[in-house]
PDB file of C-alpha atoms in Angstrom:
ATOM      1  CA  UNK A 763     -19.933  25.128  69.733  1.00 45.00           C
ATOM      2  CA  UNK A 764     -19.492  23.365  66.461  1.00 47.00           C
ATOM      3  CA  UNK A 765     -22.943  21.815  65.318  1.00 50.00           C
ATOM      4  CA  UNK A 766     -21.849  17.733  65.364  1.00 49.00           C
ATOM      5  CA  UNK A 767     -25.107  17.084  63.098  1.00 50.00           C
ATOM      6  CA  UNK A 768     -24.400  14.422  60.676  1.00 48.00           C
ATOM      7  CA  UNK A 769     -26.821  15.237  58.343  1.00 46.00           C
ATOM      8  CA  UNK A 770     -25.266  19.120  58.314  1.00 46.00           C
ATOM      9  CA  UNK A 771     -21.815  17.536  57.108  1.00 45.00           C
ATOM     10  CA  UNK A 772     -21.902  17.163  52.880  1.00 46.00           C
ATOM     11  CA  UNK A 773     -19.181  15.658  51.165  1.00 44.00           C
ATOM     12  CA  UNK A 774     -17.092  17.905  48.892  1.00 50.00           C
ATOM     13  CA  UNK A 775     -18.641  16.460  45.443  1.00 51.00           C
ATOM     14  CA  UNK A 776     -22.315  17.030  47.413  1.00 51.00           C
ATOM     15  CA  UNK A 777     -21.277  21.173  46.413  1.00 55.00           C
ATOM     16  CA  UNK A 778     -20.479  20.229  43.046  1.00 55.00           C
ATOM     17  CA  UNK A 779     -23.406  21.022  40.691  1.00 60.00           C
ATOM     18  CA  UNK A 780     -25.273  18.400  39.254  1.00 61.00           C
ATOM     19  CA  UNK A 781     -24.664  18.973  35.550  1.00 60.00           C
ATOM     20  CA  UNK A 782     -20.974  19.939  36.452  1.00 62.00           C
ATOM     21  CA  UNK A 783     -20.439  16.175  38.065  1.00 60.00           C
ATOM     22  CA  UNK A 784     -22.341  14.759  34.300  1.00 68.00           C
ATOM     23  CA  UNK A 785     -20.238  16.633  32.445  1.00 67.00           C
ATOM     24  CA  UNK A 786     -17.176  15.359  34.589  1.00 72.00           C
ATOM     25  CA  UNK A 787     -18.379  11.802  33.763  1.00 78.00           C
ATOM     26  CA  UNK A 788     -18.774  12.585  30.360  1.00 77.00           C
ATOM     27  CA  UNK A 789     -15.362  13.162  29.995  1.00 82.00           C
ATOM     28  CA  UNK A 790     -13.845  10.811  32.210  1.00 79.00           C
ATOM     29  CA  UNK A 791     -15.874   8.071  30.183  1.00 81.00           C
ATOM     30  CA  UNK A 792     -14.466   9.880  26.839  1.00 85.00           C
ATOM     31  CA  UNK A 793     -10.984   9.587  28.072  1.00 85.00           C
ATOM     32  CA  UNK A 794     -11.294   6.360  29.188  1.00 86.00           C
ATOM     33  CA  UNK A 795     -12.840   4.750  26.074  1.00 88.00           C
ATOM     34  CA  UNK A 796      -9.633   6.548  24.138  1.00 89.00           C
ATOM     35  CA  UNK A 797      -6.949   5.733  26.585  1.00 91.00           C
ATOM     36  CA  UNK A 798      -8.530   1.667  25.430  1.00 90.00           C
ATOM     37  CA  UNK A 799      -8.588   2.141  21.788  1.00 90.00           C
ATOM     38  CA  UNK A 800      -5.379   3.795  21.521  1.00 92.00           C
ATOM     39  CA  UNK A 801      -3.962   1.089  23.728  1.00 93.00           C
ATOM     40  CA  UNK A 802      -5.638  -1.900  21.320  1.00 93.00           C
ATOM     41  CA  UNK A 803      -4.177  -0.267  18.614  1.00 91.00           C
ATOM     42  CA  UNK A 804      -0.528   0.017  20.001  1.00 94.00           C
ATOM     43  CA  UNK A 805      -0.935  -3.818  20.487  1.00 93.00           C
ATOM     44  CA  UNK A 806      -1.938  -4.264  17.276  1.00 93.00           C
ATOM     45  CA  UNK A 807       0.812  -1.998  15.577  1.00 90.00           C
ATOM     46  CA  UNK A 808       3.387  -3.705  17.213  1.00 91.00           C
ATOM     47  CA  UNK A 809       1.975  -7.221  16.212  1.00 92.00           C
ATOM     48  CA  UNK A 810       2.217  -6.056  12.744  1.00 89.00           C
ATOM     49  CA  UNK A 811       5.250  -4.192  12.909  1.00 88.00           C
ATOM     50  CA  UNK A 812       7.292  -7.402  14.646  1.00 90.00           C
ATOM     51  CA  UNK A 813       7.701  -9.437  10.986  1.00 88.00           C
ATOM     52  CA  UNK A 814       9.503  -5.930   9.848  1.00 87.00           C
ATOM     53  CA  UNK A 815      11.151  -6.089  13.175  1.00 89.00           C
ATOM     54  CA  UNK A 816      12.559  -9.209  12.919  1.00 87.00           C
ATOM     55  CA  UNK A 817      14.009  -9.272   9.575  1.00 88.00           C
ATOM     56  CA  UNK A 818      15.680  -6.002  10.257  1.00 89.00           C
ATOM     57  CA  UNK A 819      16.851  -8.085  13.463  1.00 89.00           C
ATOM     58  CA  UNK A 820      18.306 -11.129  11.312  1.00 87.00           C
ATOM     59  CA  UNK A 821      19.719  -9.195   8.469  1.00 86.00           C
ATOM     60  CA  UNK A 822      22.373  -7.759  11.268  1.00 86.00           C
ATOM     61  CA  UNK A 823      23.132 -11.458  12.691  1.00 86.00           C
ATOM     62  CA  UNK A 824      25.675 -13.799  11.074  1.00 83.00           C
ATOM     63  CA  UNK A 825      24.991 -17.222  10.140  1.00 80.00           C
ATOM     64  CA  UNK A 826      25.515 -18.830  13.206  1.00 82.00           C
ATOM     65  CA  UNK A 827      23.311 -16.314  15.178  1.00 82.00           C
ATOM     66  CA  UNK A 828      20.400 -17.036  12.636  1.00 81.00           C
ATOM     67  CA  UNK A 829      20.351 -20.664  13.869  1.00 81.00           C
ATOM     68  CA  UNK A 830      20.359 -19.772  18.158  1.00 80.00           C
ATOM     69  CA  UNK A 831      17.577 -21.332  19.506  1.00 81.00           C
ATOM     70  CA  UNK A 832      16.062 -19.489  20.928  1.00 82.00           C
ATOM     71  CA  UNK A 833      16.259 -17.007  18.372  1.00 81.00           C
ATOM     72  CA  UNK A 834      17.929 -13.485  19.753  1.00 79.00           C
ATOM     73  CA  UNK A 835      15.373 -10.888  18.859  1.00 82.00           C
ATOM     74  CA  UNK A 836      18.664  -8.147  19.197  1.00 83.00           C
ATOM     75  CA  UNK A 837      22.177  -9.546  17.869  1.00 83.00           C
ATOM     76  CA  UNK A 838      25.337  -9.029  19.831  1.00 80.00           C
ATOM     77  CA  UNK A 839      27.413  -8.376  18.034  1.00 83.00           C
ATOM     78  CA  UNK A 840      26.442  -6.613  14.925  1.00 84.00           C
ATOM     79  CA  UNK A 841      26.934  -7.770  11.232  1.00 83.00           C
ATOM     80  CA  UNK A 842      26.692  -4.417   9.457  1.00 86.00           C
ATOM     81  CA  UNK A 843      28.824  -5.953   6.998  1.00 85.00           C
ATOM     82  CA  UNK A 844      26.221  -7.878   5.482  1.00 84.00           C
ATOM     83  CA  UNK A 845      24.474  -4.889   3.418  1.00 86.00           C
ATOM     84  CA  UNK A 846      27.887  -4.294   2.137  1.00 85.00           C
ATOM     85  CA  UNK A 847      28.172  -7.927   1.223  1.00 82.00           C
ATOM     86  CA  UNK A 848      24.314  -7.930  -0.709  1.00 79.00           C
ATOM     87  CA  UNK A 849      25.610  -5.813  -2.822  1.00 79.00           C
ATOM     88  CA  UNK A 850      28.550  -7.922  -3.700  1.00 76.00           C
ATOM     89  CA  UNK A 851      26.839 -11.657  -3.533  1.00 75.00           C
ATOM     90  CA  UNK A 852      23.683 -10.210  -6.223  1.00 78.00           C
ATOM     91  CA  UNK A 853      23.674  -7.744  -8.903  1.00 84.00           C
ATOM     92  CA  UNK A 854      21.438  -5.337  -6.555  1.00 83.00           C
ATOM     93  CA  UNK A 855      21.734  -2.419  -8.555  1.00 86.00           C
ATOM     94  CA  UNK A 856      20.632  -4.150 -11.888  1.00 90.00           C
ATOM     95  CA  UNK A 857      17.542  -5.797 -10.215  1.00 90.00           C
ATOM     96  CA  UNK A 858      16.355  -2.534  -8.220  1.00 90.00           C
ATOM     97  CA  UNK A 859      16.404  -0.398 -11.627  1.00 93.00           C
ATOM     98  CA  UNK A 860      14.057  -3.366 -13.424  1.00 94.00           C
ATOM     99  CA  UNK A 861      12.094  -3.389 -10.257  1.00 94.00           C
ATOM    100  CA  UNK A 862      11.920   0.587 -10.696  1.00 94.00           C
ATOM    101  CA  UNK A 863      11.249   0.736 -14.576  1.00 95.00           C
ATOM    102  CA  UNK A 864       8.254  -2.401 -14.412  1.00 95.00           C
ATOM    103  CA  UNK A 865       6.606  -0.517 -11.942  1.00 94.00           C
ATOM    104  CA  UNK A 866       6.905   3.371 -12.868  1.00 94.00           C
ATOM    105  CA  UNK A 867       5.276   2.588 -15.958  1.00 96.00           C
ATOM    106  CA  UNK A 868       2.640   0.396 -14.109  1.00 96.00           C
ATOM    107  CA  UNK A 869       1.512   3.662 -12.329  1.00 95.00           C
ATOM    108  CA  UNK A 870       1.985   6.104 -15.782  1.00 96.00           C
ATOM    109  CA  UNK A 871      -0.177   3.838 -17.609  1.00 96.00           C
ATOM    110  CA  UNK A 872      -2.734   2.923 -14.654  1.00 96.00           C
ATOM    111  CA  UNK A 873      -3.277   6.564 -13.629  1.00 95.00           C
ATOM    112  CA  UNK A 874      -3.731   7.403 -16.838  1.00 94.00           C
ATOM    113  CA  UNK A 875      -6.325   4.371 -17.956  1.00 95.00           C
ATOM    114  CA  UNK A 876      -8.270   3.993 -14.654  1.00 95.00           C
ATOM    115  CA  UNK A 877      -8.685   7.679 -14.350  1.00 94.00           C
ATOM    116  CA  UNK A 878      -9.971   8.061 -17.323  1.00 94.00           C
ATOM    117  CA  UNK A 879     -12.284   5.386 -17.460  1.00 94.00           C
ATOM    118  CA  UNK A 880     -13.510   6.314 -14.232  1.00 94.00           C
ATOM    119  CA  UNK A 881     -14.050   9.840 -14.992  1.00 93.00           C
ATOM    120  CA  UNK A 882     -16.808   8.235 -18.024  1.00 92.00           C
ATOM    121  CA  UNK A 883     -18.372   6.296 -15.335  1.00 93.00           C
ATOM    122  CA  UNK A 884     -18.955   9.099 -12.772  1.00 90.00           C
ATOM    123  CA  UNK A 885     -19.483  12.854 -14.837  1.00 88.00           C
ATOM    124  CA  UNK A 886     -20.506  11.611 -18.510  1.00 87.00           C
ATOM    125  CA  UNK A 887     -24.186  10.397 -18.713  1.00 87.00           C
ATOM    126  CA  UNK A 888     -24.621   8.032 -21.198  1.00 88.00           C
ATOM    127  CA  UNK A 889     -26.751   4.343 -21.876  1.00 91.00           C
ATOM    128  CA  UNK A 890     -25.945   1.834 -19.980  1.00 89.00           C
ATOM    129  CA  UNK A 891     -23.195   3.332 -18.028  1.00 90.00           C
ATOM    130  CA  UNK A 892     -24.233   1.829 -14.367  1.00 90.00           C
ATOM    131  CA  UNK A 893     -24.444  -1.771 -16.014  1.00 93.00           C
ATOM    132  CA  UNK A 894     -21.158  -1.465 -17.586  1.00 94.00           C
ATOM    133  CA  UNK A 895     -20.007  -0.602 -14.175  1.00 93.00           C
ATOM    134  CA  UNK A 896     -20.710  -3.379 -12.144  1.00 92.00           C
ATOM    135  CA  UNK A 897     -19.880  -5.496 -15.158  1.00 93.00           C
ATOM    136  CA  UNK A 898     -16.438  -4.044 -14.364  1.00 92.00           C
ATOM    137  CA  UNK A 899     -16.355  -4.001 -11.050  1.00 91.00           C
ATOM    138  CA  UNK A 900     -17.932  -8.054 -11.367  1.00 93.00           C
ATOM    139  CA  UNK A 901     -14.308  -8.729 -12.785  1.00 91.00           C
ATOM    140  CA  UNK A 902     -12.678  -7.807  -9.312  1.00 90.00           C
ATOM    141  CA  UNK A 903     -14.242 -11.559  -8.340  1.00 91.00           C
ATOM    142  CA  UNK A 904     -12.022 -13.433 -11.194  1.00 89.00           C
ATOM    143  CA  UNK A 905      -9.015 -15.180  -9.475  1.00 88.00           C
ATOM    144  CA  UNK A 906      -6.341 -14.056 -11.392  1.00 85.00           C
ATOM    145  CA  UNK A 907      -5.232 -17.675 -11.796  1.00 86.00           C
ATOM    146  CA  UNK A 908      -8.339 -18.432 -13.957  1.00 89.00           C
ATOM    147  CA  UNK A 909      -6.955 -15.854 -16.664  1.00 90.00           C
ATOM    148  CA  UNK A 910      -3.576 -16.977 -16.062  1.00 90.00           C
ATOM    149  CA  UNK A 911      -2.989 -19.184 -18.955  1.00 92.00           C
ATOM    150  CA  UNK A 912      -5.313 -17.730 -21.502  1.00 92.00           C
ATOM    151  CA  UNK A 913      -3.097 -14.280 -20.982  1.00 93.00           C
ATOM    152  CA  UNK A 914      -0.352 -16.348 -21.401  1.00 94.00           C
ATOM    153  CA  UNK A 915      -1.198 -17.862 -24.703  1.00 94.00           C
ATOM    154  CA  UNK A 916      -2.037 -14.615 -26.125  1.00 94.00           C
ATOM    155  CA  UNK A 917       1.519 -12.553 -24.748  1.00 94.00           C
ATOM    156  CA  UNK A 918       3.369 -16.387 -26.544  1.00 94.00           C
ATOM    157  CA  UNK A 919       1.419 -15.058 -29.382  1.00 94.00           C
ATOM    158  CA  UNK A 920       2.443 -11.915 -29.829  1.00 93.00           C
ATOM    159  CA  UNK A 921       6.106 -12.525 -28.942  1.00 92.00           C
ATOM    160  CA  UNK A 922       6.230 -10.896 -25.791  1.00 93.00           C
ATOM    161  CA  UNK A 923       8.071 -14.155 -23.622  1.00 92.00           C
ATOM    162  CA  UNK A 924      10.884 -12.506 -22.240  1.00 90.00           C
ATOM    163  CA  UNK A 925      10.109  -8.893 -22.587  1.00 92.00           C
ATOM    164  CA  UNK A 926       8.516  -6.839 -20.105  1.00 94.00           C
ATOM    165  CA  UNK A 927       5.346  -6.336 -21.977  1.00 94.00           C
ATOM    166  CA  UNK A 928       3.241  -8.385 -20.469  1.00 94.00           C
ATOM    167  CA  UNK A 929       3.873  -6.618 -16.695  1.00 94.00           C
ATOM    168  CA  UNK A 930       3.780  -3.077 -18.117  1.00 95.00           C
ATOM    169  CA  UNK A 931       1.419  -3.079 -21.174  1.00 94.00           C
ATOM    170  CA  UNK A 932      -1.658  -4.391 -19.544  1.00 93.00           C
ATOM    171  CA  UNK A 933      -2.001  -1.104 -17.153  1.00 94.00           C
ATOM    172  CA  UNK A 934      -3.151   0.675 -20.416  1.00 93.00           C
ATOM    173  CA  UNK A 935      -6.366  -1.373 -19.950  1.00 90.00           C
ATOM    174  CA  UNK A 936      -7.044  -0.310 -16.210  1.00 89.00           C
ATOM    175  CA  UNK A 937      -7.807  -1.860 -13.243  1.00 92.00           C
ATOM    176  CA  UNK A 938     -10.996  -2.834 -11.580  1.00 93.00           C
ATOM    177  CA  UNK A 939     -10.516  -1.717  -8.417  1.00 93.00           C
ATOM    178  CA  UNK A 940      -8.873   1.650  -9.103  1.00 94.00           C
ATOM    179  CA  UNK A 941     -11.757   2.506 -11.630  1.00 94.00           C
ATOM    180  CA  UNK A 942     -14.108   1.815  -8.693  1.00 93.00           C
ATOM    181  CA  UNK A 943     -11.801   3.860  -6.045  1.00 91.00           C
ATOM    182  CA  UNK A 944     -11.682   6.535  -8.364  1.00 92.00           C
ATOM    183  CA  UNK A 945     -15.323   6.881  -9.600  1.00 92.00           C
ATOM    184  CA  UNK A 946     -16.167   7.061  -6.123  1.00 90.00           C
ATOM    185  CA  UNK A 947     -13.902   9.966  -5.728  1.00 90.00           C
ATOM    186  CA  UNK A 948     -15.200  11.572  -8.535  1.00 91.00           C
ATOM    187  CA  UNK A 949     -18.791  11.715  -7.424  1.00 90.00           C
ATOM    188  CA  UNK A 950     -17.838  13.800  -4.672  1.00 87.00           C
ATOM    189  CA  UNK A 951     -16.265  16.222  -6.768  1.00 88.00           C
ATOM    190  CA  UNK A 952     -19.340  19.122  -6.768  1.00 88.00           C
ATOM    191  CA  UNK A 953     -20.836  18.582 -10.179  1.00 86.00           C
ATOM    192  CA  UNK A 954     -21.588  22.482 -10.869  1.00 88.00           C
ATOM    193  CA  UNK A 955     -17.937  22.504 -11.600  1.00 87.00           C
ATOM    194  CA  UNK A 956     -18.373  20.579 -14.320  1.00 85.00           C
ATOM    195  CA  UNK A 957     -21.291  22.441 -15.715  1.00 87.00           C
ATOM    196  CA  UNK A 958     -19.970  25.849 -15.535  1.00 88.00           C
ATOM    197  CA  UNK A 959     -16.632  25.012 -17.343  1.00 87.00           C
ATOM    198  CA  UNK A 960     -19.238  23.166 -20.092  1.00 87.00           C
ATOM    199  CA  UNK A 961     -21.033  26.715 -20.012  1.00 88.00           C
ATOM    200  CA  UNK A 962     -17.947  28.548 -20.800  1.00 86.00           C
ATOM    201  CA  UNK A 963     -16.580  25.964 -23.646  1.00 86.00           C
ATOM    202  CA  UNK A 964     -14.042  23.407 -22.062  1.00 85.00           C
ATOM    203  CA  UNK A 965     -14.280  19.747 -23.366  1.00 88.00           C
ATOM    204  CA  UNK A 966     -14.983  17.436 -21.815  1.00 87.00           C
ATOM    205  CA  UNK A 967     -11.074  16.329 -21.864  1.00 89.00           C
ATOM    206  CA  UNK A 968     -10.493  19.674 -20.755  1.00 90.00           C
ATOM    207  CA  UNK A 969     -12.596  19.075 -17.647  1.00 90.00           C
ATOM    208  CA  UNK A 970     -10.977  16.012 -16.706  1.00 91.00           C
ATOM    209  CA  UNK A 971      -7.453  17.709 -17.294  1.00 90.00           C
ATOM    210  CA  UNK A 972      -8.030  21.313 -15.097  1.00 90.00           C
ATOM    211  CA  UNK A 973     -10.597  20.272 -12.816  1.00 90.00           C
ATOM    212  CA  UNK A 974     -11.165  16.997 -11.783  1.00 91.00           C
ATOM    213  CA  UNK A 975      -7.557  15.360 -11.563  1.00 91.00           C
ATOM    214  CA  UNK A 976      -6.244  18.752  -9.759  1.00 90.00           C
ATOM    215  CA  UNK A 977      -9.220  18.140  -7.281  1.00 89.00           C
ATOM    216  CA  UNK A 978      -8.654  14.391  -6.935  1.00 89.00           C
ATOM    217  CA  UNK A 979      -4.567  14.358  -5.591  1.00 88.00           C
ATOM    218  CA  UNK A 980      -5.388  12.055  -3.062  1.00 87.00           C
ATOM    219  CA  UNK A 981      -7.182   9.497  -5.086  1.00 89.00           C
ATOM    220  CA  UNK A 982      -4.599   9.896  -7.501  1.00 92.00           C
ATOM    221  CA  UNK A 983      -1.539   9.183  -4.942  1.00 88.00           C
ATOM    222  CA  UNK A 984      -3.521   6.398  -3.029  1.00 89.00           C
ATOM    223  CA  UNK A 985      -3.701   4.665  -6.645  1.00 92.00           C
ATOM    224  CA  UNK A 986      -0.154   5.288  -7.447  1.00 91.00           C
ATOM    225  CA  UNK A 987       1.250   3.854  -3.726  1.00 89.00           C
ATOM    226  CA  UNK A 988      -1.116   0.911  -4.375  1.00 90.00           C
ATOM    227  CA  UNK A 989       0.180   0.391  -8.014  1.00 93.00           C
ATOM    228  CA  UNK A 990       3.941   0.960  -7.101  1.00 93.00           C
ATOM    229  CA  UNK A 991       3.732  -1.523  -4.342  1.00 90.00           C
ATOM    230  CA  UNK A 992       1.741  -4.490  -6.355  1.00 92.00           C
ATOM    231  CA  UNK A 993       4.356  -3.976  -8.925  1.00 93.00           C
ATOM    232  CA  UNK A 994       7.000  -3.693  -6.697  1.00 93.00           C
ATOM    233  CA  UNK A 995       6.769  -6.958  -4.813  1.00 89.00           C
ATOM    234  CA  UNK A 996       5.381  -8.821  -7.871  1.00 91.00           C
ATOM    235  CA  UNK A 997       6.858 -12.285  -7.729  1.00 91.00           C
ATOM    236  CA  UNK A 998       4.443 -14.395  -9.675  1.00 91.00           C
ATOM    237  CA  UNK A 999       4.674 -12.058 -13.130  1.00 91.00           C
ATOM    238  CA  UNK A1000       8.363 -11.933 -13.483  1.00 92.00           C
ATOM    239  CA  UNK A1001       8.505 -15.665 -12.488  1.00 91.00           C
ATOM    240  CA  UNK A1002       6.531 -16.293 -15.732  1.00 92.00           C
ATOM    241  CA  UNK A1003       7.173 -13.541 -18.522  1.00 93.00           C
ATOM    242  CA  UNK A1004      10.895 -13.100 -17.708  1.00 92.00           C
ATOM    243  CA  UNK A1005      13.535 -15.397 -18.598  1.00 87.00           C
ATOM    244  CA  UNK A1006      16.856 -13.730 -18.724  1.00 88.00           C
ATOM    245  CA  UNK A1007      18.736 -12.915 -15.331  1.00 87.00           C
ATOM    246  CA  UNK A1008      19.512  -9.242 -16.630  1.00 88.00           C
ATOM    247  CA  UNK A1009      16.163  -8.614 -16.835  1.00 91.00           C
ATOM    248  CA  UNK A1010      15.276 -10.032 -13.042  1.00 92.00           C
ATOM    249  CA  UNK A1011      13.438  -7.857 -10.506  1.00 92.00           C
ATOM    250  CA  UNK A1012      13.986  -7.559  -7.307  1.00 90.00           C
ATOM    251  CA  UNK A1013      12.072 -10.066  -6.044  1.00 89.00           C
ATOM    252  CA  UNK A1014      12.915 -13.192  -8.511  1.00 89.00           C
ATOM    253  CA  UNK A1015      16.004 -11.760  -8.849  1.00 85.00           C
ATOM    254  CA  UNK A1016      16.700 -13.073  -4.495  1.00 84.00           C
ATOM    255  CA  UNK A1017      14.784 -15.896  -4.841  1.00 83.00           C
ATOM    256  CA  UNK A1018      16.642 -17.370  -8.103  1.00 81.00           C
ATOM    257  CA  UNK A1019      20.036 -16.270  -6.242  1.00 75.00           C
ATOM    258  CA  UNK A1020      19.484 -17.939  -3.248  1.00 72.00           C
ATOM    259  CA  UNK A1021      17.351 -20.792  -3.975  1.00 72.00           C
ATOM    260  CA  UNK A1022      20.336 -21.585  -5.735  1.00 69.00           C
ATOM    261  CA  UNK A1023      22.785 -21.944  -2.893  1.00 68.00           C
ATOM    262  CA  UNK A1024      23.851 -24.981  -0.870  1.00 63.00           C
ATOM    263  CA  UNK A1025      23.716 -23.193   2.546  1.00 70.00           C
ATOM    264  CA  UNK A1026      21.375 -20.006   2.520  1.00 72.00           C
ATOM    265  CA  UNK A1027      22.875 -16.835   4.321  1.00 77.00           C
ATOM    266  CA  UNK A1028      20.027 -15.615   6.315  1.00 81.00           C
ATOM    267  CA  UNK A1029      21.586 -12.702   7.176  1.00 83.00           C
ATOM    268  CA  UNK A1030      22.765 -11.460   3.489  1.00 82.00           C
ATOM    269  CA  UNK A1031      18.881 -12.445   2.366  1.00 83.00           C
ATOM    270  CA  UNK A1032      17.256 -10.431   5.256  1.00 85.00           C
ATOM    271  CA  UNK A1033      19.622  -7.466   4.183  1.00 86.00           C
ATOM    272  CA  UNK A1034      19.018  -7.802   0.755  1.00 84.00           C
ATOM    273  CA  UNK A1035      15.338  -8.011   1.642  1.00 84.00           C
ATOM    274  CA  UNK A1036      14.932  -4.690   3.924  1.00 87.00           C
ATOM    275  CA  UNK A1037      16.948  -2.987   0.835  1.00 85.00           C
ATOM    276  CA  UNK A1038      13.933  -3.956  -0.924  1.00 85.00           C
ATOM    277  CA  UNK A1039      11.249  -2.682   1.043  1.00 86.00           C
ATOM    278  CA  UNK A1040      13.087   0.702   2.028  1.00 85.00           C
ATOM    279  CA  UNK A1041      11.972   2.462  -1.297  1.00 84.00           C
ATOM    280  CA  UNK A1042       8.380   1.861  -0.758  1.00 84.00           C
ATOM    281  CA  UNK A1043       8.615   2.728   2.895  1.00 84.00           C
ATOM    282  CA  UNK A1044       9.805   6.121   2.124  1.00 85.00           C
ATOM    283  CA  UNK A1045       7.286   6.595  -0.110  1.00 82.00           C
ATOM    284  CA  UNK A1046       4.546   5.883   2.415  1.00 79.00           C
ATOM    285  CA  UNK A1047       6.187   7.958   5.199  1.00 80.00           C
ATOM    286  CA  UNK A1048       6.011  10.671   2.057  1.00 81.00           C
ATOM    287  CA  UNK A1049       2.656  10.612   0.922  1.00 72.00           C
ATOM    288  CA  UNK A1050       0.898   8.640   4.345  1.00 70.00           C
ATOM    289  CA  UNK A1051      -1.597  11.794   4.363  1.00 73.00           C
ATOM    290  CA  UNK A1052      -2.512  12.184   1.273  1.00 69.00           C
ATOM    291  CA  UNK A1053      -3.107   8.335   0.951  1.00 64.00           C
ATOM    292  CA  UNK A1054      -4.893   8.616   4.411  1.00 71.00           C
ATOM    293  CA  UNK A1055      -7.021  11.414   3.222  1.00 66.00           C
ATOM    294  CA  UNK A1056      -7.435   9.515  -0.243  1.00 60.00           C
ATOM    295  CA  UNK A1057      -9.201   6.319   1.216  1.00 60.00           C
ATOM    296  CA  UNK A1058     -11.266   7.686   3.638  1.00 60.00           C
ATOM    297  CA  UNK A1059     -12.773  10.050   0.905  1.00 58.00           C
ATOM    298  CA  UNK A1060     -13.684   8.086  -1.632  1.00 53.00           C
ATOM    299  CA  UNK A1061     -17.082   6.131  -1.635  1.00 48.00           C
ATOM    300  CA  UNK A1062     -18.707   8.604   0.386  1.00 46.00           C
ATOM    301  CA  UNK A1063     -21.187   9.288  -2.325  1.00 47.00           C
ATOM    302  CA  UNK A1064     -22.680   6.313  -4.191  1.00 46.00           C
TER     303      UNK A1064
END
């Protein structure tokens, strides 16, 4: 006969070791606590991905779908013949090679400034070098509207209204926060490098040229995405310095064309708009590792 014992019947889990049934916790916990964040961060992706959304939404709508209240988040029917039509209403091409040229040389001249200046503050010992630093890096806390009309004066000065000097030509000076972003990177970069190619006769340009830039990719690219998209999107520059519509960018180049118009085509702008953004959205689907891998790197050695 069966022994009917209550206290002889165990529970399965009871058989189950007691580090096994921690280590099962452990894990559970561990999933749990990733299943959350990855499910906080979904919700926040797709809070900041709905702007993108939605112009991509209205530039396929046609003027009387813009104005549907409430708004349809997906059109029915399609207007795919509104990118077609951008083209034709603005002078697309023209404004996307200015945009192009102003900011290509913005990231030439500010990889080759910042990363220079920042190599002198991180591998070349000399007096004075940590104040001058933080006098720099002080700057980063100057509105750029307090220099606004002094920098002004000066580019009336020297002749430069109506040129693109004044967006391209001040990248030869640096910029704060790159200087900072790459110093940091810098002083991660081993510094027995730099001593043995001193030992076997490389200057100290030489250095800079075959061992710290090849080393510092990331940095470099994560300064080049941020440079290219500043410049890209600029609004405020091109508003000031440039007065003649063939030398418009991009982004004063819709403003001035539409601002002008009775009735604004939503549609046409929104199209015009996501043809705008889709260069620099390759380019961070292209390099969206290496700028990963370039911010979380630097300033991890003070």
């Amino acid at each position: 006969m069966a022994n009917s014992n209550p206290a002889s019947l165990s529970l399965p889990q009871a058989n189950i070791p007691r580090r096994q049934r921690t280590d099962y916790t452990k894990w559970a916990n561990r999933l749990f606590r990733l299943i959350r964040a990855h499910f906080v961060l979904i919700c926040l992706a797709l809070i900041f991905a709905f702007p993108m959304f939605y112009m991509f939404s209205t530039s396929l709508k046609t003027l009387r779908q813009t104005f549907i209240v409430p708004p349809q988040l997906w059109p029915n029917p399609f207007a795919w013949e509104n990118y077609p039509r951008a083209f034709q209403f603005i002078p697309y091409a023209r404004y996307f090679a200015n945009t192009f040229y102003v900011s290509s040389l913005n990231v030439v001249f500010t990889l080759a400034s910042s990363s220079l200046v920042a190599y002198g503050f991180s591998k070349i010992k000399w007096f004075g070098r940590d104040t001058m630093f933080g006098l720099v890096v002080a700057t980063l806390m100057i509105p750029y509207t307090v220099t606004l009309i002094p920098q002004f004066l000066i580019f009336r000065q020297l002749g430069w209204i109506g040129t693109y000097n004044p967006l391209i030509l001040p990248a030869l000076g640096g910029h704060p926060f790159f200087i900072f972003l790459l110093r940091q990177f810098f002083r991660s970069i081993p510094l027995e490098l730099s001593e043995a190619a001193r030992m076997d006769g490389a200057t100290e340009l030489g250095i800079f040229v075959r061992i710290i830039l090849p080393l510092s990719k990331p940095a470099l690219v994560t300064v080049a995405l941020f440079t290219f998209l500043w410049n890209w999107n600029d609004f405020l520059g091109p508003l000031i310095y440039v007065n003649k519509p063939e030398n418009y960018t991009l982004a004063i180049g819709l403003y001035n064309y539409f601002s002008l118009r009775s009735t604004t085509e939503w549609g046409l702008l929104m199209a015009a708009a996501v043809l705008m953004i889709l260069p620099v959205l390759i380019l961070f689907l292209i390099g969206q590792r290496t700028f990963i891998r370039g911010i979380a790197t630097s300033g991890l050695k003070g």
